[in-house]
PDB file of C-alpha atoms in Angstrom:
ATOM      1  CA  MET A  85     161.866 125.979 155.338  1.00 87.00           C
ATOM      2  CA  ARG A  86     158.732 127.977 154.083  1.00 90.00           C
ATOM      3  CA  LEU A  87     159.838 128.287 150.717  1.00 91.00           C
ATOM      4  CA  ILE A  88     160.863 124.733 150.568  1.00 91.00           C
ATOM      5  CA  SER A  89     157.193 123.998 151.412  1.00 92.00           C
ATOM      6  CA  ILE A  90     155.685 126.372 148.939  1.00 92.00           C
ATOM      7  CA  CYS A  91     157.884 124.966 146.424  1.00 91.00           C
ATOM      8  CA  LEU A  92     156.839 121.434 147.320  1.00 91.00           C
ATOM      9  CA  VAL A  93     153.344 121.895 146.894  1.00 90.00           C
ATOM     10  CA  ALA A  94     153.711 124.047 143.611  1.00 90.00           C
ATOM     11  CA  LEU A  95     155.105 121.154 141.990  1.00 89.00           C
ATOM     12  CA  LEU A  96     152.697 118.758 143.434  1.00 88.00           C
ATOM     13  CA  LEU A  97     150.170 120.801 142.118  1.00 86.00           C
ATOM     14  CA  LEU A  98     151.909 120.870 138.958  1.00 86.00           C
ATOM     15  CA  ILE A  99     152.714 117.217 138.916  1.00 84.00           C
ATOM     16  CA  GLN A 100     148.862 116.660 139.302  1.00 81.00           C
ATOM     17  CA  PHE A 101     147.641 119.245 136.425  1.00 79.00           C
ATOM     18  CA  PRO A 102     148.141 116.746 133.635  1.00 76.00           C
ATOM     19  CA  LEU A 103     146.490 113.455 135.738  1.00 76.00           C
ATOM     20  CA  TRP A 104     143.073 115.506 136.326  1.00 75.00           C
ATOM     21  CA  LEU A 105     143.159 118.152 133.245  1.00 75.00           C
ATOM     22  CA  GLY A 106     145.642 116.894 130.662  1.00 74.00           C
ATOM     23  CA  LYS A 107     145.168 115.051 127.264  1.00 77.00           C
ATOM     24  CA  GLY A 108     144.826 111.533 129.031  1.00 76.00           C
ATOM     25  CA  GLY A 109     143.712 112.635 132.508  1.00 79.00           C
ATOM     26  CA  TRP A 110     140.779 111.537 134.341  1.00 82.00           C
ATOM     27  CA  LEU A 111     138.092 113.735 133.643  1.00 83.00           C
ATOM     28  CA  ARG A 112     139.080 112.805 129.599  1.00 84.00           C
ATOM     29  CA  VAL A 113     138.637 109.365 130.611  1.00 87.00           C
ATOM     30  CA  TRP A 114     135.282 109.795 132.331  1.00 89.00           C
ATOM     31  CA  ASP A 115     134.015 111.854 129.342  1.00 90.00           C
ATOM     32  CA  LEU A 116     135.340 108.771 126.707  1.00 91.00           C
ATOM     33  CA  ASP A 117     133.630 106.137 129.283  1.00 94.00           C
ATOM     34  CA  LYS A 118     130.542 107.896 129.042  1.00 96.00           C
ATOM     35  CA  GLN A 119     130.798 108.095 125.053  1.00 97.00           C
ATOM     36  CA  VAL A 120     131.364 104.233 124.932  1.00 97.00           C
ATOM     37  CA  GLU A 121     128.535 103.683 126.909  1.00 97.00           C
ATOM     38  CA  ALA A 122     126.330 105.604 124.823  1.00 97.00           C
ATOM     39  CA  ALA A 123     127.536 103.827 121.747  1.00 98.00           C
ATOM     40  CA  GLN A 124     127.058 100.551 123.378  1.00 98.00           C
ATOM     41  CA  LYS A 125     123.377 101.395 124.123  1.00 98.00           C
ATOM     42  CA  LYS A 126     123.329 102.665 120.660  1.00 98.00           C
ATOM     43  CA  ASN A 127     124.927  99.425 118.888  1.00 98.00           C
ATOM     44  CA  ASP A 128     122.392  97.218 121.423  1.00 98.00           C
ATOM     45  CA  GLU A 129     119.338  98.872 119.870  1.00 98.00           C
ATOM     46  CA  LEU A 130     120.339  98.456 116.623  1.00 98.00           C
ATOM     47  CA  LYS A 131     121.398  94.915 116.812  1.00 98.00           C
ATOM     48  CA  ALA A 132     117.576  94.477 118.219  1.00 97.00           C
ATOM     49  CA  ARG A 133     116.464  96.066 115.158  1.00 98.00           C
ATOM     50  CA  ASN A 134     118.454  94.268 112.532  1.00 97.00           C
ATOM     51  CA  ALA A 135     117.416  90.996 114.113  1.00 96.00           C
ATOM     52  CA  LYS A 136     113.656  91.974 114.373  1.00 95.00           C
ATOM     53  CA  LEU A 137     114.245  92.765 110.646  1.00 95.00           C
ATOM     54  CA  ASN A 138     116.164  89.153 109.733  1.00 95.00           C
ATOM     55  CA  SER A 139     113.351  87.688 110.807  1.00 89.00           C
ATOM     56  CA  GLU A 140     110.851  89.262 109.148  1.00 84.00           C
ATOM     57  CA  VAL A 141     113.118  88.805 106.255  1.00 88.00           C
ATOM     58  CA  GLN A 142     113.234  85.216 106.950  1.00 87.00           C
ATOM     59  CA  ASP A 143     109.394  84.644 107.380  1.00 81.00           C
ATOM     60  CA  LEU A 144     109.112  86.642 104.166  1.00 78.00           C
ATOM     61  CA  LYS A 145     111.333  84.452 102.472  1.00 84.00           C
ATOM     62  CA  GLU A 146     110.437  80.672 103.838  1.00 83.00           C
ATOM     63  CA  GLY A 147     106.326  81.032 104.137  1.00 77.00           C
ATOM     64  CA  THR A 148     103.247  82.900 102.813  1.00 78.00           C
ATOM     65  CA  GLY A 149     101.530  83.573 106.232  1.00 78.00           C
ATOM     66  CA  ALA A 150     103.765  86.867 106.561  1.00 75.00           C
ATOM     67  CA  VAL A 151     103.291  88.063 102.811  1.00 77.00           C
ATOM     68  CA  GLU A 152      99.491  87.501 103.232  1.00 81.00           C
ATOM     69  CA  GLU A 153      99.754  89.399 106.461  1.00 79.00           C
ATOM     70  CA  ARG A 154     101.068  92.513 104.875  1.00 79.00           C
ATOM     71  CA  ALA A 155      98.943  92.229 101.884  1.00 81.00           C
ATOM     72  CA  ARG A 156      96.099  92.268 104.384  1.00 82.00           C
ATOM     73  CA  TYR A 157      96.863  95.271 106.546  1.00 80.00           C
ATOM     74  CA  GLU A 158      99.118  97.297 104.343  1.00 83.00           C
ATOM     75  CA  LEU A 159      97.466  96.753 100.777  1.00 81.00           C
ATOM     76  CA  GLY A 160      93.842  96.295 101.994  1.00 78.00           C
ATOM     77  CA  MET A 161      93.482  93.295  99.966  1.00 82.00           C
ATOM     78  CA  ILE A 162      91.358  90.348 100.245  1.00 82.00           C
ATOM     79  CA  LYS A 163      91.162  86.475  99.104  1.00 81.00           C
ATOM     80  CA  ASP A 164      88.393  85.006  96.832  1.00 83.00           C
ATOM     81  CA  GLY A 165      85.521  84.104  98.548  1.00 86.00           C
ATOM     82  CA  GLU A 166      86.013  86.245 101.541  1.00 83.00           C
ATOM     83  CA  ILE A 167      83.711  89.078 102.797  1.00 83.00           C
ATOM     84  CA  PHE A 168      85.318  92.517 104.302  1.00 78.00           C
ATOM     85  CA  VAL A 169      83.340  94.076 106.806  1.00 80.00           C
ATOM     86  CA  GLN A 170      84.187  97.553 107.933  1.00 77.00           C
ATOM     87  CA  VAL A 171      82.823  98.216 111.627  1.00 84.00           C
ATOM     88  CA  LEU A 172      82.657 102.113 112.187  1.00 84.00           C
ATOM     89  CA  ALA A 173      82.490 104.066 115.770  1.00 85.00           C
ATOM     90  CA  PRO A 174      79.003 105.923 116.155  1.00 87.00           C
ATOM     91  CA  GLY A 175      79.224 109.232 114.552  1.00 81.00           C
ATOM     92  CA  LYS A 176      81.610 108.446 112.010  1.00 75.00           C
ATOM     93  CA  THR A 177      80.761 108.044 107.888  1.00 75.00           C
ATOM     94  CA  ALA A 178      82.568 105.609 105.524  1.00 67.00           C
ATOM     95  CA  GLU A 179      84.399 106.890 102.763  1.00 69.00           C
ATOM     96  CA  VAL A 180      83.059 104.712  99.530  1.00 60.00           C
ATOM     97  CA  SER A 181      85.704 104.892  96.882  1.00 58.00           C
ATOM     98  CA  ALA A 182      84.936 103.320  93.230  1.00 50.00           C
ATOM     99  CA  PRO A 183      85.392  99.519  93.038  1.00 53.00           C
ATOM    100  CA  VAL A 184      88.085  97.948  91.810  1.00 54.00           C
ATOM    101  CA  PRO A 185      87.921  95.178  89.765  1.00 53.00           C
ATOM    102  CA  SER A 186      89.510  91.457  91.024  1.00 52.00           C
ATOM    103  CA  SER A 187      91.431  89.558  89.082  1.00 52.00           C
ATOM    104  CA  GLY A 188      89.805  86.936  87.058  1.00 48.00           C
ATOM    105  CA  THR A 189      86.568  86.881  89.432  1.00 47.00           C
ATOM    106  CA  GLY A 190      84.349  88.834  87.505  1.00 44.00           C
ATOM    107  CA  ARG A 191      83.324  90.687  90.280  1.00 46.00           C
ATOM    108  CA  ALA A 192      84.193  93.876  91.925  1.00 46.00           C
ATOM    109  CA  GLU A 193      85.564  94.739  95.493  1.00 49.00           C
ATOM    110  CA  THR A 194      85.332  97.806  96.953  1.00 50.00           C
ATOM    111  CA  ARG A 195      88.532  99.263  98.777  1.00 50.00           C
ATOM    112  CA  GLN A 196      88.951 102.125 101.548  1.00 48.00           C
TER     113      GLN A 196
END
């Protein structure tokens, strides 16, 4: 009787082994589930980034406001008739660059 119960326990363990540790076992499924969650999170972040870029492209295609804003902040450009004033924090010195001739107005602009 003791031999039969030992054999049954051994068979039960042999049956459980693939369920827990095999190719399609619970541990593998749990690991794959975590990978899927990480991939979905990354996809959501990329979708948000793509939506932001898409709206920026639409702004650039449809209106001049976005183009003007980029020209001002990234290239340091100003409109004709505007005066550029830069306020520095106390203790900092301004770097003065050579004047750049403006297009068609005959006056020079200073860029920094």
